[in-house]
């Protein structure tokens, strides 16, 4: 099946008891057994739930994987991945990544003896230089949050395979519509399902998709043993959101192109970060491994004053100032004080995350209205 058909049909079947075309919300905590151990595949809803099973199958199909495993948040999914490792193990991560991931790595798991290295992963050589006998995993985001850097997944996959490492990719900014890391050599794909997969800013969830049976078995064990699982209502909402993923991503990408071009030509804008520009450092990689360039854009202001950034964001009428991204509505955020505030200022500025940086999640509204909203907000400084 092509992607749009998979989004609507893959992993889901009409309800066998009624013929309902939509997967029911199995709002139950437990399941009746005929005899101890004699059941219909479901015992307790932390372990398995039919609504969650349908969603996990759908997500696996979208990423061309075998196993989908859902969690109560994206960080819950990443937490499960790091629990695969032991004290003394080391993980190499990109130096530009979601602040919540950085916080989880450095404030939680470093206390338990796992060491993390943060490197500019756009250059695969920087990864190989950090590998030693304790290295167990490479963790990448692409596009990265919030600097929209692009990581060459095939190149990093070659490094990981050479050294027998797990290669995990946070694919949240791209969604399965724009990019499929498993096809490019990754062992594991993570999504904050909250974002483009849900698509309507009404659910919080995370997911992992893998091909390897043993890796899936370990992660399913952690999912059940640690209990960070989503409820059936949330799974239903994501199943509904997925059915329009391809249509939404087409519009997000179209609008993203329009808004990125507008910002690049604006006299009050210093830098615009969007992988569709030919002068983006890894544009050719993005062109090769992504179907389109998406609706995530970051930009800085001339003069780099935080008060100017705050004034712009306070002046928006359509771009809502809010955490998160990937919804049908356009959002703006200030990474330095919001999503990435947990990263020390000196570390943020090393990757270009300065005080005037504004991150946009371009929605699916009319692009002309979004341009007018930007024009009005930027006129206030």
Coordinates of C-alpha atoms in Angstrom, one line a residue:
X1 CA 0.0 0.0 0.0
X2 CA 1.1 3.6 -0.6
X3 CA 1.4 5.8 2.4
X4 CA -2.0 7.5 2.2
X5 CA -3.7 4.1 2.0
X6 CA -1.7 2.8 4.9
X7 CA -2.6 5.8 7.0
X8 CA -6.3 4.9 6.7
X9 CA -6.2 1.1 6.6
X10 CA -3.0 -0.4 7.9
X11 CA -3.1 -2.2 11.3
X12 CA -6.9 -1.6 11.8
X13 CA -9.8 -3.9 11.0
X14 CA -13.6 -3.5 11.5
X15 CA -14.7 -4.6 14.9
X16 CA -15.4 -8.4 14.7
X17 CA -18.3 -8.3 17.1
X18 CA -20.3 -5.5 15.5
X19 CA -18.7 -4.6 12.2
X20 CA -17.9 -1.1 13.5
X21 CA -15.5 0.5 11.0
X22 CA -13.7 2.6 13.7
X23 CA -11.7 0.7 16.3
X24 CA -13.7 0.8 19.6
X25 CA -12.4 2.4 22.7
X26 CA -12.0 -0.7 25.0
X27 CA -12.4 1.2 28.2
X28 CA -11.7 -1.7 30.5
X29 CA -9.0 -2.4 33.1
X30 CA -9.3 -6.2 33.0
X31 CA -10.7 -9.2 31.0
X32 CA -12.6 -12.3 32.1
X33 CA -10.8 -15.6 31.8
X34 CA -12.5 -19.0 31.3
X35 CA -9.9 -20.6 33.4
X36 CA -6.5 -19.4 34.9
X37 CA -4.4 -18.5 31.8
X38 CA -7.2 -19.4 29.4
X39 CA -8.2 -16.0 27.9
X40 CA -8.6 -14.3 24.5
X41 CA -5.1 -12.7 24.5
X42 CA -5.9 -10.0 27.0
X43 CA -5.5 -10.1 30.8
X44 CA -4.9 -6.6 32.1
X45 CA -4.9 -3.3 30.2
X46 CA -1.5 -2.1 31.4
X47 CA -0.1 -5.2 29.5
X48 CA -2.4 -5.2 26.5
X49 CA -5.5 -3.4 25.3
X50 CA -7.2 -3.9 21.9
X51 CA -7.4 -0.2 21.1
X52 CA -3.7 0.2 21.9
X53 CA -2.9 -3.0 19.9
X54 CA -4.6 -1.5 16.8
X55 CA -2.6 1.8 17.2
X56 CA 0.7 -0.1 17.7
X57 CA 0.1 -2.1 14.5
X58 CA -0.8 1.1 12.6
X59 CA 2.3 2.9 13.7
X60 CA 4.5 -0.1 12.8
X61 CA 3.1 -0.1 9.3
X62 CA 3.6 3.6 8.8
X63 CA 7.3 3.3 9.7
X64 CA 7.8 0.1 7.7
X65 CA 8.5 -1.7 11.0
X66 CA 7.4 -5.0 12.6
X67 CA 6.7 -3.9 16.2
X68 CA 5.0 -0.7 17.5
X69 CA 5.2 0.0 21.3
X70 CA 3.2 2.9 22.8
X71 CA 3.9 4.8 26.0
X72 CA 2.2 7.6 27.9
X73 CA 4.5 10.3 26.5
X74 CA 7.5 10.7 24.2
X75 CA 9.8 11.0 27.2
X76 CA 8.2 7.8 28.6
X77 CA 9.3 6.1 25.3
X78 CA 12.9 7.5 25.6
X79 CA 13.0 6.5 29.2
X80 CA 12.2 2.9 28.2
X81 CA 15.1 2.9 25.7
X82 CA 17.7 4.1 28.2
X83 CA 16.5 1.4 30.6
X84 CA 18.0 -1.1 28.2
X85 CA 21.5 -0.1 29.4
X86 CA 23.6 -0.5 32.5
X87 CA 25.8 1.7 34.7
X88 CA 29.0 2.3 32.9
X89 CA 27.5 2.3 29.5
X90 CA 27.9 5.3 27.2
X91 CA 25.5 6.9 24.7
X92 CA 26.4 9.4 22.0
X93 CA 23.7 11.9 21.2
X94 CA 23.3 14.9 18.9
X95 CA 24.3 18.2 20.6
X96 CA 21.1 19.9 19.4
X97 CA 18.1 18.0 20.8
X98 CA 14.8 18.5 22.7
X99 CA 15.4 20.0 26.1
X100 CA 13.3 17.3 27.8
X101 CA 15.5 14.6 26.3
X102 CA 18.7 16.4 27.5
X103 CA 17.2 16.7 31.0
X104 CA 16.2 13.0 31.1
X105 CA 19.7 12.0 30.0
X106 CA 21.7 14.4 32.3
X107 CA 19.5 14.8 35.4
X108 CA 18.1 11.3 35.7
X109 CA 20.2 8.6 34.0
X110 CA 23.6 10.1 34.6
X111 CA 22.8 9.7 38.3
X112 CA 22.7 5.9 37.6
X113 CA 26.1 5.8 36.0
X114 CA 25.2 6.1 32.3
X115 CA 27.4 8.6 30.5
X116 CA 26.2 10.8 27.6
X117 CA 28.3 12.6 24.9
X118 CA 26.7 15.4 22.9
X119 CA 28.3 16.0 19.5
X120 CA 27.5 17.9 16.3
X121 CA 26.0 14.9 14.5
X122 CA 25.7 16.6 11.1
X123 CA 29.3 15.5 10.8
X124 CA 29.5 11.7 11.2
X125 CA 33.2 11.9 12.1
X126 CA 32.3 13.6 15.3
X127 CA 30.3 10.5 16.3
X128 CA 33.0 8.0 15.5
X129 CA 35.6 10.0 17.5
X130 CA 33.6 9.5 20.7
X131 CA 33.1 5.7 20.4
X132 CA 34.9 3.5 22.9
X133 CA 34.5 0.1 24.4
X134 CA 31.7 1.3 26.7
X135 CA 29.6 2.9 23.9
X136 CA 26.2 1.1 23.4
X137 CA 24.0 3.5 21.5
X138 CA 23.8 6.4 19.1
X139 CA 20.8 8.7 19.6
X140 CA 19.9 11.2 16.9
X141 CA 17.2 13.7 16.1
X142 CA 16.6 14.8 12.5
X143 CA 15.5 17.5 11.9
X144 CA 16.8 18.6 15.2
X145 CA 14.9 20.6 17.8
X146 CA 15.1 23.6 17.6
X147 CA 18.0 24.4 15.1
X148 CA 16.5 22.2 12.3
X149 CA 19.9 20.5 11.6
X150 CA 19.8 17.4 9.4
X151 CA 21.6 14.2 10.3
X152 CA 22.7 11.8 7.5
X153 CA 20.9 8.6 8.8
X154 CA 22.6 6.3 6.3
X155 CA 26.1 7.6 7.3
X156 CA 25.4 7.3 11.1
X157 CA 23.9 3.9 10.5
X158 CA 27.1 2.7 8.9
X159 CA 29.1 3.9 11.9
X160 CA 26.7 2.2 14.3
X161 CA 26.8 -1.1 12.4
X162 CA 30.6 -0.9 12.2
X163 CA 30.8 -0.8 16.0
X164 CA 27.8 -3.0 16.7
X165 CA 25.8 -0.3 18.4
X166 CA 22.0 0.4 18.6
X167 CA 21.0 3.4 16.5
X168 CA 17.9 5.2 17.7
X169 CA 16.2 8.1 15.9
X170 CA 13.7 10.6 17.2
X171 CA 11.6 11.1 14.1
X172 CA 9.1 13.5 15.7
X173 CA 9.8 16.6 13.6
X174 CA 9.5 14.7 10.3
X175 CA 6.7 12.2 11.1
X176 CA 6.5 8.9 9.2
X177 CA 5.2 10.8 6.2
X178 CA 8.3 12.7 5.6
X179 CA 11.0 10.2 6.7
X180 CA 11.4 6.5 7.6
X181 CA 14.6 6.0 9.6
X182 CA 14.3 2.2 9.7
X183 CA 14.6 2.1 5.9
X184 CA 17.7 4.2 6.3
X185 CA 19.5 1.9 8.7
X186 CA 18.1 2.8 12.2
X187 CA 17.4 0.1 14.7
X188 CA 14.7 2.0 16.6
X189 CA 12.4 5.0 15.8
X190 CA 10.9 7.2 18.5
X191 CA 7.9 9.5 18.1
X192 CA 6.4 12.0 20.4
X193 CA 2.9 10.9 19.1
X194 CA 1.6 14.1 20.8
X195 CA 2.8 16.0 17.8
X196 CA 2.1 15.3 14.1
X197 CA 0.8 11.8 14.6
X198 CA -2.0 12.9 16.9
X199 CA -2.1 16.2 15.0
X200 CA -4.8 18.0 16.9
X201 CA -3.2 19.0 20.2
X202 CA -5.5 16.9 22.3
X203 CA -3.4 13.9 23.4
X204 CA 0.0 13.2 25.0
X205 CA 1.7 9.9 23.9
X206 CA 5.0 8.4 22.8
X207 CA 5.9 5.4 20.6
X208 CA 8.8 3.2 19.6
X209 CA 9.0 1.2 16.4
X210 CA 11.5 -1.5 15.8
X211 CA 12.2 -4.5 13.5
X212 CA 14.4 -6.7 15.7
X213 CA 12.3 -9.3 17.6
X214 CA 14.6 -9.5 20.6
X215 CA 14.9 -5.7 20.9
X216 CA 11.1 -5.5 20.7
X217 CA 10.8 -8.2 23.4
X218 CA 13.0 -6.2 25.8
X219 CA 11.1 -3.0 25.2
X220 CA 7.7 -4.6 25.6
X221 CA 8.9 -6.1 28.9
X222 CA 9.9 -2.6 30.1
X223 CA 6.6 -1.1 28.8
X224 CA 4.7 -3.6 31.0
X225 CA 7.0 -3.7 34.0
X226 CA 7.4 0.0 34.4
X227 CA 3.8 0.8 33.4
X228 CA 4.1 4.1 31.4
X229 CA 1.3 3.0 29.0
X230 CA -1.4 5.2 27.3
X231 CA -5.1 4.7 27.9
X232 CA -7.6 3.5 25.2
X233 CA -9.2 7.0 24.8
X234 CA -5.9 8.5 23.8
X235 CA -5.1 5.6 21.5
X236 CA -8.4 6.1 19.8
X237 CA -7.7 9.8 19.3
X238 CA -4.3 9.0 17.7
X239 CA -5.9 6.4 15.4
X240 CA -8.3 9.0 14.2
X241 CA -5.5 11.6 13.7
X242 CA -3.4 9.2 11.7
X243 CA -6.1 8.9 9.0
X244 CA -5.4 12.4 7.9
X245 CA -1.6 12.5 8.5
X246 CA -0.6 12.5 4.8
X247 CA -3.0 15.3 4.0
X248 CA -2.0 17.4 6.9
X249 CA 1.8 16.9 6.3
X250 CA 1.3 18.0 2.7
X251 CA -0.2 21.2 3.9
X252 CA 2.3 21.7 6.7
X253 CA 5.1 21.4 4.2
X254 CA 3.5 23.7 1.6
X255 CA 2.9 26.4 4.3
X256 CA 6.4 25.8 5.7
X257 CA 7.9 26.6 2.4
X258 CA 5.9 29.8 2.0
X259 CA 6.6 31.0 5.5
X260 CA 10.3 30.2 5.4
X261 CA 10.7 32.2 2.2
X262 CA 8.8 35.1 3.7
X263 CA 11.0 35.2 6.8
X264 CA 14.3 34.9 4.8
X265 CA 13.5 38.1 2.9
X266 CA 12.3 40.0 5.9
X267 CA 14.6 42.9 7.0
X268 CA 14.1 42.3 10.7
X269 CA 15.0 38.6 10.5
X270 CA 18.7 37.6 10.9
X271 CA 18.7 33.8 10.3
X272 CA 16.1 31.3 9.2
X273 CA 16.6 27.6 9.8
X274 CA 14.6 25.3 7.4
X275 CA 16.1 22.3 5.5
X276 CA 14.4 23.2 2.2
X277 CA 16.8 26.1 1.6
X278 CA 19.6 25.2 -0.8
X279 CA 22.1 26.9 1.5
X280 CA 21.1 24.8 4.5
X281 CA 24.3 23.0 5.5
X282 CA 22.8 19.5 4.9
X283 CA 20.2 20.4 2.3
X284 CA 21.3 17.6 0.0
X285 CA 21.0 15.0 2.8
X286 CA 17.5 16.3 3.6
X287 CA 16.6 16.2 -0.1
X288 CA 17.8 12.6 -0.3
X289 CA 16.2 11.1 2.9
X290 CA 13.0 13.2 3.3
X291 CA 9.9 13.3 1.1
X292 CA 9.5 17.1 1.8
X293 CA 10.9 19.6 4.3
X294 CA 8.0 20.0 6.8
X295 CA 6.6 22.9 8.7
X296 CA 9.1 23.3 11.5
X297 CA 11.1 26.6 11.2
X298 CA 13.3 28.5 13.6
X299 CA 14.5 32.1 13.1
X300 CA 16.4 34.8 14.9
X301 CA 16.0 38.6 14.9
X302 CA 18.4 41.3 13.9
X303 CA 20.1 42.5 17.1
X304 CA 19.4 39.3 19.0
X305 CA 17.4 40.9 21.8
X306 CA 15.2 38.7 23.9
X307 CA 12.8 41.6 24.5
X308 CA 12.2 41.8 20.7
X309 CA 11.5 38.1 20.5
X310 CA 9.0 38.4 23.4
X311 CA 7.3 41.4 21.7
X312 CA 6.9 39.5 18.5
X313 CA 5.4 36.5 20.2
X314 CA 3.1 38.6 22.3
X315 CA 1.8 40.3 19.1
X316 CA 0.8 37.2 17.2
X317 CA -2.9 36.6 16.5
X318 CA -2.8 33.3 14.8
X319 CA 0.5 31.8 15.9
X320 CA -0.3 30.8 19.5
X321 CA 2.4 31.0 22.1
X322 CA 2.5 27.5 23.5
X323 CA 4.6 24.4 24.2
X324 CA 4.4 21.6 21.7
X325 CA 4.1 21.4 17.9
X326 CA 2.6 19.5 15.1
X327 CA -1.0 20.4 15.5
X328 CA -3.3 21.7 12.8
X329 CA -3.0 25.2 14.4
X330 CA 0.2 27.3 14.1
X331 CA 2.2 27.6 17.3
X332 CA 5.3 29.6 18.2
X333 CA 7.7 29.0 21.1
X334 CA 10.7 30.5 22.7
X335 CA 13.1 27.6 23.2
X336 CA 15.5 29.5 25.5
X337 CA 12.8 30.0 28.2
X338 CA 10.4 27.1 27.3
X339 CA 11.3 23.8 25.7
X340 CA 15.1 24.1 26.2
X341 CA 15.3 26.1 29.4
X342 CA 16.8 23.0 31.1
X343 CA 19.9 23.2 28.9
X344 CA 22.6 25.7 30.3
X345 CA 22.8 28.9 28.4
X346 CA 26.4 28.4 27.4
X347 CA 25.5 25.0 25.9
X348 CA 22.5 26.4 24.1
X349 CA 24.5 29.2 22.5
X350 CA 27.2 26.7 21.3
X351 CA 24.6 25.3 18.8
X352 CA 23.1 28.7 17.9
X353 CA 20.2 28.7 20.3
X354 CA 20.3 32.4 21.1
X355 CA 17.9 34.5 23.1
X356 CA 16.0 35.9 20.1
X357 CA 15.4 32.4 18.5
X358 CA 11.7 31.8 17.8
X359 CA 10.5 28.3 16.8
X360 CA 7.4 28.0 14.6
X361 CA 5.2 25.0 14.1
X362 CA 3.5 26.1 10.9
X363 CA -0.1 24.8 10.8
X364 CA -2.5 24.1 8.0
X365 CA -4.3 27.5 7.9
X366 CA -4.3 29.7 4.8
X367 CA -0.6 30.7 4.2
X368 CA -1.5 34.3 3.4
X369 CA -3.1 34.7 6.8
X370 CA 0.0 33.4 8.4
X371 CA 2.2 35.7 6.5
X372 CA 0.0 38.7 7.5
X373 CA 0.2 37.6 11.1
X374 CA 4.0 37.5 10.9
X375 CA 4.1 40.9 9.2
X376 CA 2.0 42.5 11.9
X377 CA 4.0 40.9 14.7
X378 CA 7.4 41.8 13.2
X379 CA 6.2 45.4 12.7
X380 CA 6.1 45.8 16.5
X381 CA 9.9 45.8 16.9

